Amino acid sequence: MADPAATRAEAMRLRGLFEAEGATPVETTILQPAEVLLDLYGEDIRARAYVTSDALRGEQMLRPDFTVPVVQMHMAEGAEPACYAYAGEVFRRQEDDPDRANEYFQAGFEVFDRENPAAADARVFALFHRVLAPLKLRAATGDIGILMAAVDGLRTTERRRAALRRHIWRPRRFRALIERYSGRAPVPESRAALLASADPMADAGPVIGLRSEAEIRARIEVLREDAAAPPISADEVALLDAILAVRETCPYALERLRDIAVDMPLIAPAVDRLGQRLDALAGQGIDIDALEFEASYGRTQMEYYDGFVFGFYADGRPDLPPVASGGRYDALTRQLGGGREIPAVGGVIRPGMVLELASRAGAGR
């Protein structure tokens, strides 16, 4: 574990490198309004954030990351093109791994640019690639936007597509929904009995809990509508599985996805954006022939990513989280923009891990 003072100094060094690339330094408060994060991510955010409250400000969260407050700040000031750098502590609850830090430093770089998203993606990735080059890390990339486009292209109800979009970042739940919507998973006996009843509430007894009888009846009607919907076809499930199975170096991944797009045309624009990004990365000096692409990459990270995603990892250390990670979050600017929006991409580096890996490898910085 790196010394806190040394980690803070490394965080500020990294922020200085980002400032040298044209970024404006910004600060955010450590306590953030919980309402915004709960609106974005639902109650799931409570599982990984520290929540507190006071009588005047209501529920607050110890800052789980910087991106949301930086986006709020930027959108409040007009949503014009800009670039920001920051450094500071974030806080994440750790219930499964007692050895993983629940408080650590991040240094980040965020770009808001509506002119050329592919070039902005390449700019952020190439900057991180250069900064981290002495550590000889493995880079991984993906694109959540391709999977989102595939879900939007499924021939099923909008309610089902919305549920699948919502659970893209929960792979097990996503797979369970696919199994259910395709008719592969059997209907539980309790649900079958509920749907077969002419009036499920007739012998239900008194209503206990937060939901009213009207809300319960509305939910039953939703379940009936879903049961009546035709299953997602086996061909579409196979195409979705083919997308999720793509794990190649970037040029081969692009070729495979273009083949899949022949049968699933609605992913074609997202695949074209991948091609444009690879051209921009090559223009930044990145060896795209050796760069890994995984279509399912990024599905367990923060839920605001909706396009390009990336991470840098220490080979031989599967116990460590990514040294750096980031991605595109255009939809977040729409959600927080109050009627304005602007394409945005960014990423963070963990300075404590940079110091730890550099000391172990004897790498210079």
Coordinates of C-alpha atoms in Angstrom, one line a residue, residues 2-176:
A2 CA 1.5 3.3 -1.1
D3 CA 2.0 6.1 1.5
P4 CA -1.0 8.5 1.5
A5 CA 1.2 11.5 1.1
A6 CA 3.0 9.9 -1.8
T7 CA -0.3 8.9 -3.3
R8 CA -1.6 12.4 -3.1
A9 CA 1.6 13.8 -4.7
E10 CA 1.2 11.3 -7.5
A11 CA -2.4 12.2 -8.0
M12 CA -1.4 15.9 -8.4
R13 CA 1.4 14.9 -10.7
L14 CA -1.1 13.1 -12.9
R15 CA -3.5 16.0 -12.8
G16 CA -0.6 18.2 -13.9
L17 CA 0.0 16.0 -16.9
F18 CA -3.7 16.3 -17.8
E19 CA -3.5 20.1 -17.4
A20 CA -0.5 20.1 -19.8
E21 CA -2.9 18.5 -22.4
G22 CA -5.2 21.5 -22.1
A23 CA -7.5 20.5 -19.3
T24 CA -8.9 23.0 -16.8
P25 CA -8.4 21.8 -13.1
V26 CA -11.7 21.5 -11.2
E27 CA -12.7 20.5 -7.7
T28 CA -15.9 18.8 -6.4
T29 CA -17.3 18.4 -2.9
I30 CA -16.8 15.1 -1.1
L31 CA -20.4 15.0 0.0
Q32 CA -22.7 14.7 -3.0
P33 CA -26.5 14.8 -3.0
A34 CA -27.8 11.2 -2.9
E35 CA -31.0 12.1 -4.8
V36 CA -29.1 12.6 -8.1
L37 CA -27.3 9.2 -7.9
L38 CA -30.4 7.4 -6.8
D39 CA -32.3 8.8 -9.8
L40 CA -29.6 7.7 -12.1
Y41 CA -28.9 4.2 -10.8
G42 CA -31.7 3.3 -8.5
E43 CA -31.2 1.7 -5.1
D44 CA -28.4 -0.4 -6.4
I45 CA -26.0 2.5 -5.8
R46 CA -26.5 2.1 -2.0
A47 CA -24.6 -1.2 -2.2
R48 CA -21.4 0.5 -3.2
A49 CA -21.7 4.0 -1.6
Y50 CA -21.5 5.4 1.9
V51 CA -24.8 7.2 2.6
T52 CA -25.4 9.7 5.4
S53 CA -28.0 12.5 6.0
D54 CA -28.7 15.7 7.8
A55 CA -31.9 17.6 8.6
L56 CA -31.3 20.4 6.0
R57 CA -29.7 18.6 3.0
G58 CA -31.3 15.2 3.3
E59 CA -29.4 12.1 2.1
Q60 CA -25.8 12.6 1.1
M61 CA -23.2 10.2 -0.3
L62 CA -19.5 10.2 0.1
R63 CA -18.3 10.9 -3.5
P64 CA -18.2 7.4 -5.3
D65 CA -16.6 9.0 -8.3
F66 CA -16.0 12.4 -10.0
T67 CA -17.8 12.0 -13.3
V68 CA -21.3 12.8 -12.2
P69 CA -20.5 16.0 -10.3
V70 CA -18.1 17.2 -13.1
V71 CA -21.0 16.6 -15.6
Q72 CA -23.4 18.5 -13.4
M73 CA -21.0 21.4 -13.1
H74 CA -20.3 21.5 -16.9
M75 CA -24.0 21.2 -17.9
A76 CA -25.0 24.0 -15.5
E77 CA -22.5 26.3 -17.2
G78 CA -23.7 25.9 -20.7
A79 CA -22.6 22.5 -22.2
E80 CA -20.0 24.1 -24.5
P81 CA -16.8 22.1 -25.5
A82 CA -14.4 21.9 -22.7
C83 CA -11.8 19.6 -21.0
Y84 CA -11.3 19.1 -17.3
A85 CA -8.8 17.5 -14.9
Y86 CA -9.2 16.6 -11.3
A87 CA -7.6 14.6 -8.4
G88 CA -9.0 13.5 -5.1
E89 CA -10.4 10.8 -3.0
V90 CA -13.4 8.6 -3.7
F91 CA -15.2 6.1 -1.5
R92 CA -16.6 2.7 -2.3
R93 CA -18.0 0.1 0.1
Q94 CA -16.3 -3.3 -0.1
E95 CA -18.5 -6.1 1.2
D96 CA -16.8 -9.0 -0.5
D97 CA -13.1 -8.2 -0.5
P98 CA -11.6 -6.9 2.9
D99 CA -8.2 -6.3 1.2
R100 CA -9.6 -3.9 -1.4
A101 CA -9.5 -0.2 -0.4
N102 CA -12.7 1.5 0.3
E103 CA -11.1 5.0 0.1
Y104 CA -8.6 5.8 -2.6
F105 CA -7.3 8.6 -4.9
Q106 CA -8.3 9.1 -8.5
A107 CA -6.9 11.4 -11.1
G108 CA -9.2 12.0 -14.0
F109 CA -9.5 13.7 -17.4
E110 CA -12.9 14.5 -19.1
V111 CA -13.5 15.8 -22.6
F112 CA -16.8 17.4 -23.7
D113 CA -16.7 17.7 -27.5
R114 CA -19.5 17.6 -30.0
E115 CA -17.4 18.0 -33.2
N116 CA -15.6 14.6 -33.5
P117 CA -16.5 11.9 -30.8
A118 CA -14.2 9.4 -32.4
A119 CA -11.2 11.8 -32.2
A120 CA -12.2 12.6 -28.5
D121 CA -12.2 8.9 -27.7
A122 CA -8.8 8.4 -29.2
R123 CA -7.4 11.5 -27.5
V124 CA -8.4 10.2 -24.0
F125 CA -7.2 6.7 -24.6
A126 CA -3.9 7.7 -26.2
L127 CA -3.2 10.1 -23.3
F128 CA -3.7 7.4 -20.8
H129 CA -1.6 5.0 -22.9
R130 CA 1.3 7.4 -22.9
V131 CA 1.1 8.3 -19.2
L132 CA 1.0 4.6 -18.2
A133 CA 3.5 3.3 -20.8
P134 CA 6.3 2.8 -18.2
L135 CA 4.2 0.2 -16.4
K136 CA 3.7 -2.0 -19.5
L137 CA 0.1 -2.6 -18.8
R138 CA -2.4 -4.6 -20.9
A139 CA -5.1 -2.4 -22.5
A140 CA -8.6 -3.7 -23.0
T141 CA -11.4 -2.0 -24.9
G142 CA -15.1 -2.5 -25.7
D143 CA -18.2 -0.6 -26.8
I144 CA -21.4 -0.7 -24.8
G145 CA -23.1 1.1 -27.6
I146 CA -23.0 -1.9 -29.9
L147 CA -24.8 -4.1 -27.3
M148 CA -27.4 -1.3 -26.7
A149 CA -28.0 -1.1 -30.5
A150 CA -28.5 -4.8 -30.6
V151 CA -31.1 -4.7 -27.8
D152 CA -32.9 -1.8 -29.5
G153 CA -33.0 -3.9 -32.7
L154 CA -34.7 -6.9 -31.1
R155 CA -38.2 -7.6 -32.5
T156 CA -40.0 -7.6 -29.2
T157 CA -42.0 -5.2 -27.0
E158 CA -40.6 -1.9 -25.9
R159 CA -41.1 -2.9 -22.3
R160 CA -38.9 -5.9 -22.8
R161 CA -36.2 -3.8 -24.6
A162 CA -36.3 -1.3 -21.8
A163 CA -35.8 -4.0 -19.2
L164 CA -32.8 -5.5 -21.2
R165 CA -31.3 -2.0 -21.6
R166 CA -31.6 -1.4 -17.8
H167 CA -29.8 -4.7 -17.0
I168 CA -27.0 -4.5 -19.5
W169 CA -24.7 -3.8 -16.6
R170 CA -25.9 -6.8 -14.7
P171 CA -24.9 -9.7 -16.9
R172 CA -26.6 -12.5 -14.9
R173 CA -29.9 -10.6 -14.8
F174 CA -29.6 -9.7 -18.5
R175 CA -29.0 -13.4 -19.4
A176 CA -32.0 -14.5 -17.2

